[in-house]
Short mmCIF file of C-alpha atoms and ligand atoms in Angstrom, two decimals:
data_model
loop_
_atom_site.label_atom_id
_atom_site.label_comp_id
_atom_site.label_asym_id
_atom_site.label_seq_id
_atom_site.Cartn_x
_atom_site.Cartn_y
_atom_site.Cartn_z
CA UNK L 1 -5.45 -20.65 -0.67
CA UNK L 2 -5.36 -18.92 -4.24
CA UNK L 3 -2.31 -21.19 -6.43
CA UNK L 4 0.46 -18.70 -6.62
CA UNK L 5 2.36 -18.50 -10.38
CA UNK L 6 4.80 -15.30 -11.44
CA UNK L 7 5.52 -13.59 -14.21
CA UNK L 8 8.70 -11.70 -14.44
CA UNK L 9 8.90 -7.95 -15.39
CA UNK L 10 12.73 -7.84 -14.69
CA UNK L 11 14.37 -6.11 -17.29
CA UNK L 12 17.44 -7.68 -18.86
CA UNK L 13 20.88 -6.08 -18.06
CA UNK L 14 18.75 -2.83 -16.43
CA UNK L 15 21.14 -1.02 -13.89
CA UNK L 16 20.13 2.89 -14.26
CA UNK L 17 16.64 4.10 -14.93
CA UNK L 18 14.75 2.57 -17.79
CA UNK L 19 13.66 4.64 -20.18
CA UNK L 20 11.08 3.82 -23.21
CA UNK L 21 11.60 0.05 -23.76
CA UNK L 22 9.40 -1.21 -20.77
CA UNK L 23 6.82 -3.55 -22.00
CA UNK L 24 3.17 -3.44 -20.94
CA UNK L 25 2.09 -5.14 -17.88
CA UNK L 26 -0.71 -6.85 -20.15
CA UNK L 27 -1.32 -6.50 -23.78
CA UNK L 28 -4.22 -4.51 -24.72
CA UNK L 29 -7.02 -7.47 -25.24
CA UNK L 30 -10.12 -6.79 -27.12
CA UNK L 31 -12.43 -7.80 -24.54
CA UNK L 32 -11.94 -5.70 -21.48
CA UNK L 33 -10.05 -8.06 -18.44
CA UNK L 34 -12.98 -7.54 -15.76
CA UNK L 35 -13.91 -7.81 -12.96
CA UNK L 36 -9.92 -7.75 -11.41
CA UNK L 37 -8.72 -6.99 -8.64
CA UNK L 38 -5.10 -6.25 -8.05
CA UNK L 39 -3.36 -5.27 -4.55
CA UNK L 40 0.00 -4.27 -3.17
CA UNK L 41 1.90 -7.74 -1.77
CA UNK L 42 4.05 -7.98 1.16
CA UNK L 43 5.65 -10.69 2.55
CA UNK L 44 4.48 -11.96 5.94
CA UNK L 45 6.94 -14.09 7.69
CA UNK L 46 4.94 -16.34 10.32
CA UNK L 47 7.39 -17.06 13.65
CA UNK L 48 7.36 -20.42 12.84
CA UNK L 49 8.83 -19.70 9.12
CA UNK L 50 6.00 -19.85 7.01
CA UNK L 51 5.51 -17.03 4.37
CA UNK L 52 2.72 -15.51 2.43
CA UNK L 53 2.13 -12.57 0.28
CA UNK L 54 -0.98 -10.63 2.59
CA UNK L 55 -2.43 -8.22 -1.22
CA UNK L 56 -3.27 -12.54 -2.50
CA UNK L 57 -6.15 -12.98 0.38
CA UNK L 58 -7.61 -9.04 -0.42
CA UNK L 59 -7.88 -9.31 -4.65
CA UNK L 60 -9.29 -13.12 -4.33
CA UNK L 61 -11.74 -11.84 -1.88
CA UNK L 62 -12.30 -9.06 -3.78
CA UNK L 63 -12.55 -10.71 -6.87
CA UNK L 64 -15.21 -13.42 -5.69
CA UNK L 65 -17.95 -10.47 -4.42
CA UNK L 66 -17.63 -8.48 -7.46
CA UNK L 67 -18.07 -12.13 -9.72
CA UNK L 68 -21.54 -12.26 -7.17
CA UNK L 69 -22.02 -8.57 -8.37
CA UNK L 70 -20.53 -6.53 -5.40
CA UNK L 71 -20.00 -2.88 -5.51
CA UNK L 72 -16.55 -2.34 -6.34
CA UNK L 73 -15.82 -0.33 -2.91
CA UNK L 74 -17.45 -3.03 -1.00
CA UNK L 75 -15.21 -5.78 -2.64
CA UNK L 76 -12.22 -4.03 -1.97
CA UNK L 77 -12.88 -2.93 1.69
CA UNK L 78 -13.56 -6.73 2.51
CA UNK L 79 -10.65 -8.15 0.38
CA UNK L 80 -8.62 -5.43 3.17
CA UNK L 81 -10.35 -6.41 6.03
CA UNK L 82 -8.80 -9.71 5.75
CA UNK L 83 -5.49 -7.57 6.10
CA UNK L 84 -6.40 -5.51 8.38
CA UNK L 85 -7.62 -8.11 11.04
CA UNK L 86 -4.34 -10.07 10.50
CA UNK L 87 -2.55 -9.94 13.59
CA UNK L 88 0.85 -11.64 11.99
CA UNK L 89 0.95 -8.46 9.31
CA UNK L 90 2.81 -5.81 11.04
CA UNK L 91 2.21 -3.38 8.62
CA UNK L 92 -1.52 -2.81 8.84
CA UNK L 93 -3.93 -2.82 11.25
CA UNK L 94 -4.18 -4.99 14.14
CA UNK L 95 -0.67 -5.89 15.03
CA UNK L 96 0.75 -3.21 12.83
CA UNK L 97 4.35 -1.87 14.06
CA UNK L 98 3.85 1.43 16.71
CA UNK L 99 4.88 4.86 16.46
CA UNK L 100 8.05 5.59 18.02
CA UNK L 101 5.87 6.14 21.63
CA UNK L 102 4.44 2.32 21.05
CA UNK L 103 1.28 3.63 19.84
CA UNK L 104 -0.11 2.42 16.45
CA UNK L 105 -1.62 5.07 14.73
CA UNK L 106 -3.73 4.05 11.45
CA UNK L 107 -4.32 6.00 7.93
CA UNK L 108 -6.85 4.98 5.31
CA UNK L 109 -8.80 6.15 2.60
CA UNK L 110 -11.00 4.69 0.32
CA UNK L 111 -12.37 5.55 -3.08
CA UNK L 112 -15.53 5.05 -5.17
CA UNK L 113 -15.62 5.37 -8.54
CA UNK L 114 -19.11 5.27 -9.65
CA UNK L 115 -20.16 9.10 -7.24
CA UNK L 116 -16.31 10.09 -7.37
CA UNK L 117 -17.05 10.36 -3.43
CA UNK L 118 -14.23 9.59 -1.12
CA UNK L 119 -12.91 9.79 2.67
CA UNK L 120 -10.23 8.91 4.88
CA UNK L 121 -9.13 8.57 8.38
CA UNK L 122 -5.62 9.75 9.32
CA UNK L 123 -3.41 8.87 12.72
CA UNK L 124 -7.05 6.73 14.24
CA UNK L 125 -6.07 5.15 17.39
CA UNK L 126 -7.83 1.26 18.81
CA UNK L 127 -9.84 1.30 15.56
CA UNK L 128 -8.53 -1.65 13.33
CA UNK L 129 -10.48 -1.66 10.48
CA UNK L 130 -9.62 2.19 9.64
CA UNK L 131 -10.56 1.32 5.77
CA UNK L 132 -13.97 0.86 7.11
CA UNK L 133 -14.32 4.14 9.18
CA UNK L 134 -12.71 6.22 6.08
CA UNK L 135 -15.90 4.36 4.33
CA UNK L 136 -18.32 5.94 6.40
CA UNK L 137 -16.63 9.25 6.59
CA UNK L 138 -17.52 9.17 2.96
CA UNK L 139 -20.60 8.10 3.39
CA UNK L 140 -21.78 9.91 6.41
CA UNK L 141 -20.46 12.99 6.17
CA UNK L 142 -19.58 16.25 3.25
CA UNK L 143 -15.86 15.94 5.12
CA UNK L 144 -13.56 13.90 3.82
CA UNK L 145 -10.46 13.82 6.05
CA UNK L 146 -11.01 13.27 9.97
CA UNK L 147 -7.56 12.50 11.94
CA UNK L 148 -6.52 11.71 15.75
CA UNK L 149 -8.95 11.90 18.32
CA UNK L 150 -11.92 13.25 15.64
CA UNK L 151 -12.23 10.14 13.61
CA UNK L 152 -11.76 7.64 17.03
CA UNK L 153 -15.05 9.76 18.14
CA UNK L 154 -16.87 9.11 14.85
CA UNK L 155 -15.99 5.66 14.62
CA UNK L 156 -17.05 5.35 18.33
CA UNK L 157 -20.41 6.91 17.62
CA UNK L 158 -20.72 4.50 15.15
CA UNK L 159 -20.36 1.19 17.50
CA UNK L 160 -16.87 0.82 16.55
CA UNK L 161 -14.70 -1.10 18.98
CA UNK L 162 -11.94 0.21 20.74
CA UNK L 163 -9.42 -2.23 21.39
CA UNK L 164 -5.27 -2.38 22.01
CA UNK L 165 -4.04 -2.37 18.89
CA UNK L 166 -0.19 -3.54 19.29
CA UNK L 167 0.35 -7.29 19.49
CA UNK L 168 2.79 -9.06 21.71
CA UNK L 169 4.96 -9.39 18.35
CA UNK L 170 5.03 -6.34 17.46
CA UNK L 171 5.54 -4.36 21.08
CA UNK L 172 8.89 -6.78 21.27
CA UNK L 173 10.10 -5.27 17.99
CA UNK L 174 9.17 -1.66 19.36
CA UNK L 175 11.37 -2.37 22.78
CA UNK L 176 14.30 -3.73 21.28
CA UNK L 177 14.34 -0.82 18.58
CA UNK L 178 13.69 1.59 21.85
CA UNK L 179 16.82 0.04 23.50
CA UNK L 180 18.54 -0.14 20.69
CA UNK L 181 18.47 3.01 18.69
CA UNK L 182 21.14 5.53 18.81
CA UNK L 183 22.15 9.16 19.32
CA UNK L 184 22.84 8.78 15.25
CA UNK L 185 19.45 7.18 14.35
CA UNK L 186 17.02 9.76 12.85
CA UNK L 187 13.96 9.96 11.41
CA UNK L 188 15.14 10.73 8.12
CA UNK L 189 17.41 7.34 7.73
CA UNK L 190 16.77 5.28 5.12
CA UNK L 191 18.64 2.68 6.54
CA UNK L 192 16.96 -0.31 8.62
CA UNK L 193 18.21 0.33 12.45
CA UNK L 194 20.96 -2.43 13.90
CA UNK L 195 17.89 -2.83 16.45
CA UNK L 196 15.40 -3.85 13.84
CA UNK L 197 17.35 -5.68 12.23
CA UNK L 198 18.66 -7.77 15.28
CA UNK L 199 14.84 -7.64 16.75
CA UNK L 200 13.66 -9.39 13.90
CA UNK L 201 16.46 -11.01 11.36
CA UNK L 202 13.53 -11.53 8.36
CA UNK L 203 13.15 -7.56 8.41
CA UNK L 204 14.55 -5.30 5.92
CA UNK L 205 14.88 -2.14 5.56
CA UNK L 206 11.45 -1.95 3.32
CA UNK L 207 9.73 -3.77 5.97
CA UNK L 208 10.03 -0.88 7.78
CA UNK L 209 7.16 0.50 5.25
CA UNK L 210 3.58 -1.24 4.94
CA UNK L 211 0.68 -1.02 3.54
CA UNK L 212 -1.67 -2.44 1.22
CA UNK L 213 -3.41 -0.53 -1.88
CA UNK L 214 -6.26 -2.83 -3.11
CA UNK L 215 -7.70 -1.48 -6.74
CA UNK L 216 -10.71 -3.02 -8.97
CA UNK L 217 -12.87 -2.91 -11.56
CA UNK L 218 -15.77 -5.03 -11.63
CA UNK L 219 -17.12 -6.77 -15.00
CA UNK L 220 -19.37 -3.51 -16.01
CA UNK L 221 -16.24 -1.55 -15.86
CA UNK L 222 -17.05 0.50 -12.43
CA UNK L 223 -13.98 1.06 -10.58
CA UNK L 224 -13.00 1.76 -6.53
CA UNK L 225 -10.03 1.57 -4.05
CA UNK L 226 -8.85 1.61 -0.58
CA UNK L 227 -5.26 2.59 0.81
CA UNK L 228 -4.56 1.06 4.67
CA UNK L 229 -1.56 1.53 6.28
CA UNK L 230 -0.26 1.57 9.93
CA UNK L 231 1.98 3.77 8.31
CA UNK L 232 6.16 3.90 8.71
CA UNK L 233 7.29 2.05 11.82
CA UNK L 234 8.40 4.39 14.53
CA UNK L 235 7.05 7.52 13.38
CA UNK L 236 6.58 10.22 15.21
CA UNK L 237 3.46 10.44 16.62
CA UNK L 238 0.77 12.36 14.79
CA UNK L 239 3.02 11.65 11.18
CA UNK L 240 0.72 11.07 8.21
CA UNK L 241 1.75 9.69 5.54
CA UNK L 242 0.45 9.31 1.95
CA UNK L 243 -1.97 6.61 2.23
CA UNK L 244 -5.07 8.59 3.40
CA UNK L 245 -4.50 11.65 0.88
CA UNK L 246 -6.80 11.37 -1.81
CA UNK L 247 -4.46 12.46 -4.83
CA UNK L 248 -1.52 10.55 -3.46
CA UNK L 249 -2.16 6.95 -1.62
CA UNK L 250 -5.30 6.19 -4.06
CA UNK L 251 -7.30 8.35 -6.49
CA UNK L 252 -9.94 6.64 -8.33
CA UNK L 253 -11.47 8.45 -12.12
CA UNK L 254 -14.53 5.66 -12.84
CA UNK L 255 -13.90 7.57 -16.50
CA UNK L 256 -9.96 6.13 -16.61
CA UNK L 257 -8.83 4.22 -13.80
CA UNK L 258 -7.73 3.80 -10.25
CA UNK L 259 -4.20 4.09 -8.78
CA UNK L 260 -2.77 3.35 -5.57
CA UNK L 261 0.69 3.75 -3.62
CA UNK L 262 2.86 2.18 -0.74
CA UNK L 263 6.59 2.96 0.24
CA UNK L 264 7.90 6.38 1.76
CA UNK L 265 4.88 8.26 1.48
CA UNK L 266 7.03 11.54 1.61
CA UNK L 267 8.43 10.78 -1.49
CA UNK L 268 5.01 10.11 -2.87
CA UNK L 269 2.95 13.07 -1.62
CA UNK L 270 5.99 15.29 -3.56
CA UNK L 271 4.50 14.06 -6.92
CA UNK L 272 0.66 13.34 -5.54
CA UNK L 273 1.65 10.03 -7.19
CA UNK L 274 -1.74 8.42 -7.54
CA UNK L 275 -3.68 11.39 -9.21
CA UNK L 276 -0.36 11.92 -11.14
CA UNK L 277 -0.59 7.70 -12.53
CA UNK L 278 -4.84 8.56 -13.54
CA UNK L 279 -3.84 11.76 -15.03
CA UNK L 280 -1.33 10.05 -16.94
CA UNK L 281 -3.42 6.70 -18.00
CA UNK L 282 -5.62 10.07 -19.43
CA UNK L 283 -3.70 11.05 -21.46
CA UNK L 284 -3.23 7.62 -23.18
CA UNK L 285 -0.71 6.24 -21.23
CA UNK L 286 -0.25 2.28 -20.18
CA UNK L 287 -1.00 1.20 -16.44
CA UNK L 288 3.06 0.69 -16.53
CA UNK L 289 4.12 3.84 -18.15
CA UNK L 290 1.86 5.87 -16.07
CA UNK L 291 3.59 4.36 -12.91
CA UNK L 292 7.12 4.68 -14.43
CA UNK L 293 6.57 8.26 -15.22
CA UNK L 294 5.49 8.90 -11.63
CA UNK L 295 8.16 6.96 -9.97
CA UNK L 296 11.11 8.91 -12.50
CA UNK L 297 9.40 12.42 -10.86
CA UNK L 298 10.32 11.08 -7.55
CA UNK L 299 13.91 9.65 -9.07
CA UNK L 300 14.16 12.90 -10.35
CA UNK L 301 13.54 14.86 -7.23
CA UNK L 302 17.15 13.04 -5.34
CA UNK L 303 19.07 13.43 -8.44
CA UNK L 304 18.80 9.94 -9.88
CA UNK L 305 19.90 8.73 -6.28
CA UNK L 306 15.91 8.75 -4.64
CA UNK L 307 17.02 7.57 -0.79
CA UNK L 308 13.79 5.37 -0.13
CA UNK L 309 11.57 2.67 -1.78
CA UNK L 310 7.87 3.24 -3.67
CA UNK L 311 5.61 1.37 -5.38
CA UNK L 312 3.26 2.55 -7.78
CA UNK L 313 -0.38 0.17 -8.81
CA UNK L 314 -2.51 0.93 -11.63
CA UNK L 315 -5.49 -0.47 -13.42
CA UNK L 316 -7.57 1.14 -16.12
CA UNK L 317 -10.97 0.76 -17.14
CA UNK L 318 -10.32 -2.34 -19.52
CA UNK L 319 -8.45 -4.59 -16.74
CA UNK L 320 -5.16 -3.84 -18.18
CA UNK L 321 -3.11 -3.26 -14.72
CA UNK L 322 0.80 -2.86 -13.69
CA UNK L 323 3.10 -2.68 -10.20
CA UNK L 324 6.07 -0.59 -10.50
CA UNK L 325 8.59 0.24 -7.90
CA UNK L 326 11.73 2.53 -7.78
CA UNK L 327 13.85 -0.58 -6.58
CA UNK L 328 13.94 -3.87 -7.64
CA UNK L 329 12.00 -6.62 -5.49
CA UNK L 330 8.74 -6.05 -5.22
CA UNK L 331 5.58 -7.45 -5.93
CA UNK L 332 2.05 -7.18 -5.86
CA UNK L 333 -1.06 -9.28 -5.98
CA UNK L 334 -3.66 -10.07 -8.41
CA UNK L 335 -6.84 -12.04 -8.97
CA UNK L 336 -8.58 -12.16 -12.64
CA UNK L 337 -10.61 -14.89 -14.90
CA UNK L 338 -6.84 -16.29 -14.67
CA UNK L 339 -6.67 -16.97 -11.07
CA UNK L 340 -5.09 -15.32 -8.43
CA UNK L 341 -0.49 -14.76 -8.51
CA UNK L 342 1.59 -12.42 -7.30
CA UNK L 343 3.30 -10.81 -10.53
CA UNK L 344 7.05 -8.67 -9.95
CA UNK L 345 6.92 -5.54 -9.94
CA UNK L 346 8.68 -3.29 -13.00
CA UNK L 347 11.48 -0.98 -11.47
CA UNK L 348 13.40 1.84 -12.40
CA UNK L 349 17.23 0.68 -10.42
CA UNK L 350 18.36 -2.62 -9.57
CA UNK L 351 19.10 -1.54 -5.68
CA UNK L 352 18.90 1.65 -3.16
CA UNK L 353 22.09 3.62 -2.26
CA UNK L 354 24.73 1.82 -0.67
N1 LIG O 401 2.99 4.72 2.48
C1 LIG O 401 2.89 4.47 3.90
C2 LIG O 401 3.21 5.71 4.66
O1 LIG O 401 4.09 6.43 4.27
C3 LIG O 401 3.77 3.42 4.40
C4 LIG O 401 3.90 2.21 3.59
O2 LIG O 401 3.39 2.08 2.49
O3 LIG O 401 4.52 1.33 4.05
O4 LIG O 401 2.63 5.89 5.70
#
């Protein structure tokens, strides 16, 4: 297991939207910081307590094939793999929370710098490795986006598995939030259920959300990324979220750098957030800045008062990289010559709505 360290990003005495006097996520080095690998990080409680950040396993995986001289794409698909095949991570994958039917419906898309070719998979049924079936949707075909019933063919047809999906775990959570949810619960609450919260105590509200983003750049300076989600929990069935929309879970510029999302993907695909963070990093921006000027056009869009949580991950083409988040708390993985740590994310307010 990779030795976890932190570094802080929390801003002293910050309790409304930061504006200019965020510093960089890394100093701009002379020699470029490459390969890396960073990845979105969320917590996995084990039942019997034990707790680890799931984005650690993907960069250090990721980080050790491109260091053997792996296409980027390739290192980041197996760094998610890992994730993906996790049965304790509810939030992708195998054992990834259901739709609100008890179905878990997968989105993923993946990104190559190098042929700016991508493709995705949106609401795939029994198929848990979706990042791999968005690969070959890329690869395979001039479509990019194949969804439901469509993309469980093609990965069939490819000698994909099919296979029940929802864990023992996470089909208790499902029932108790079935028998628990409410005449007043709807699917635009921001706030976790009573049921979630009494069907698993370690859940928040932001577990609700899950996904992983996984972004690198190898040592030449050729870039990639991948976006894998089981999406939000109890969604309605045939919801899609951000992750498998090329412009807004991942976009990928080999010419500037790669950016990825996970959180409310509504509030995301409202600013296409990912192309929005490479447009920016264009135009001379830092990884950070780029992600805080994306997450202050979603702030902006509630009225300084945005409702749900996102997180924002950039890298450029020199290995400078940042995680930023509208709310306070999060984190995300990375793996460099340095090692592998989860870092804190930058954020714009110190806590949602009450
Ligand atoms: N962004 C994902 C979605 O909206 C969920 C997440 O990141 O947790 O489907």
């Amino acid at each position: 297991m990779p030795k976890l360290t932190r570094r802080h990003f929390v801003l002293s005495g910050m309790t409304a939207i930061v504006s200019t006097r965020m510093r960089s996520a890394r100093a701009p080095s002379r020699s470029p910081n490459r390969p890396l690998a960073i990845a979105s990080a969320n917590r996995v409680t084990l039942p019997d307590g034990t707790v680890y950040y799931n984005g650690i396993r993907a960069t250090a995986r990721a980080f050790e094939l491109m260091r053997a001289g792996s296409d980027p794409l390739d290192a980041v698909i197996a760094g998610v793999t890992i994730v993906e095949d996790d049965p304790n991570d509810m939030s992708v994958g195998y054992g990834g929370l259901p739709n609100e039917e008890g179905e878990v419906e997968l989105d993923a898309s993946v990104m190559h710098g190098p042929t700016g070719r991508c493709g995705a998979v949106a609401a795939l049924r029994y198929i848990k490795n979706p990042s791999q079936v968005a690969r070959l949707v890329m690869e395979e075909t001039d479509h990019i986006l194949l969804v439901g019933e469509g993309a469980l063919r093609f990965a069939l047809s490819f000698g994909f598995q099919k296979q029940d999906l929802l864990t023992e775990r996470a089909r208790q959570v499902w029932l108790q939030w079935r028998r628990e949810r409410s005449e007043r619960d709807h699917w635009m609450q921001n706030k976790l259920p009573g049921a979630l919260r009494s069907a698993l105590p370690t859940l928040d509200w932001a577990h609700m959300t899950g996904t992983i983003n996984c972004l690198a750049v190898t040592e030449a300076g050729d870039l990639a990324g991948v976006t894998t989600t089981s999406g939000l929990a109890f969604k309605v069935p045939g919801r899609v979220g951000d992750s498998p929309i090329i412009g807004c879970g991942l976009y990928v510029d080999n010419d500037v750098g790669a950016a990825g999302s996970t959180g409310w993907g509504e509030d995301n695909i409202r600013v296409v957030g990912a192309h929005t963070v490479v447009e920016n990093m264009r135009r001379g921006m830092s990884p950070l800045q780029a992600c805080l000027d994306a997450l202050r056009r979603i702030v902006k869009l509630y009225g300084g008062r945005p409702a749900h949580q996102v997180n924002f991950y950039a890298i450029n083409k020199n290995g400078e990289y940042a995680g930023a988040a509208i709310f306070k708390g999060a984190q995300f993985a990375v793996t460099d010559a340095r090692g592998s740590r989860v870092e804190d994310s930058a954020y714009l307010l110190e806590r949602p709505p009450q």
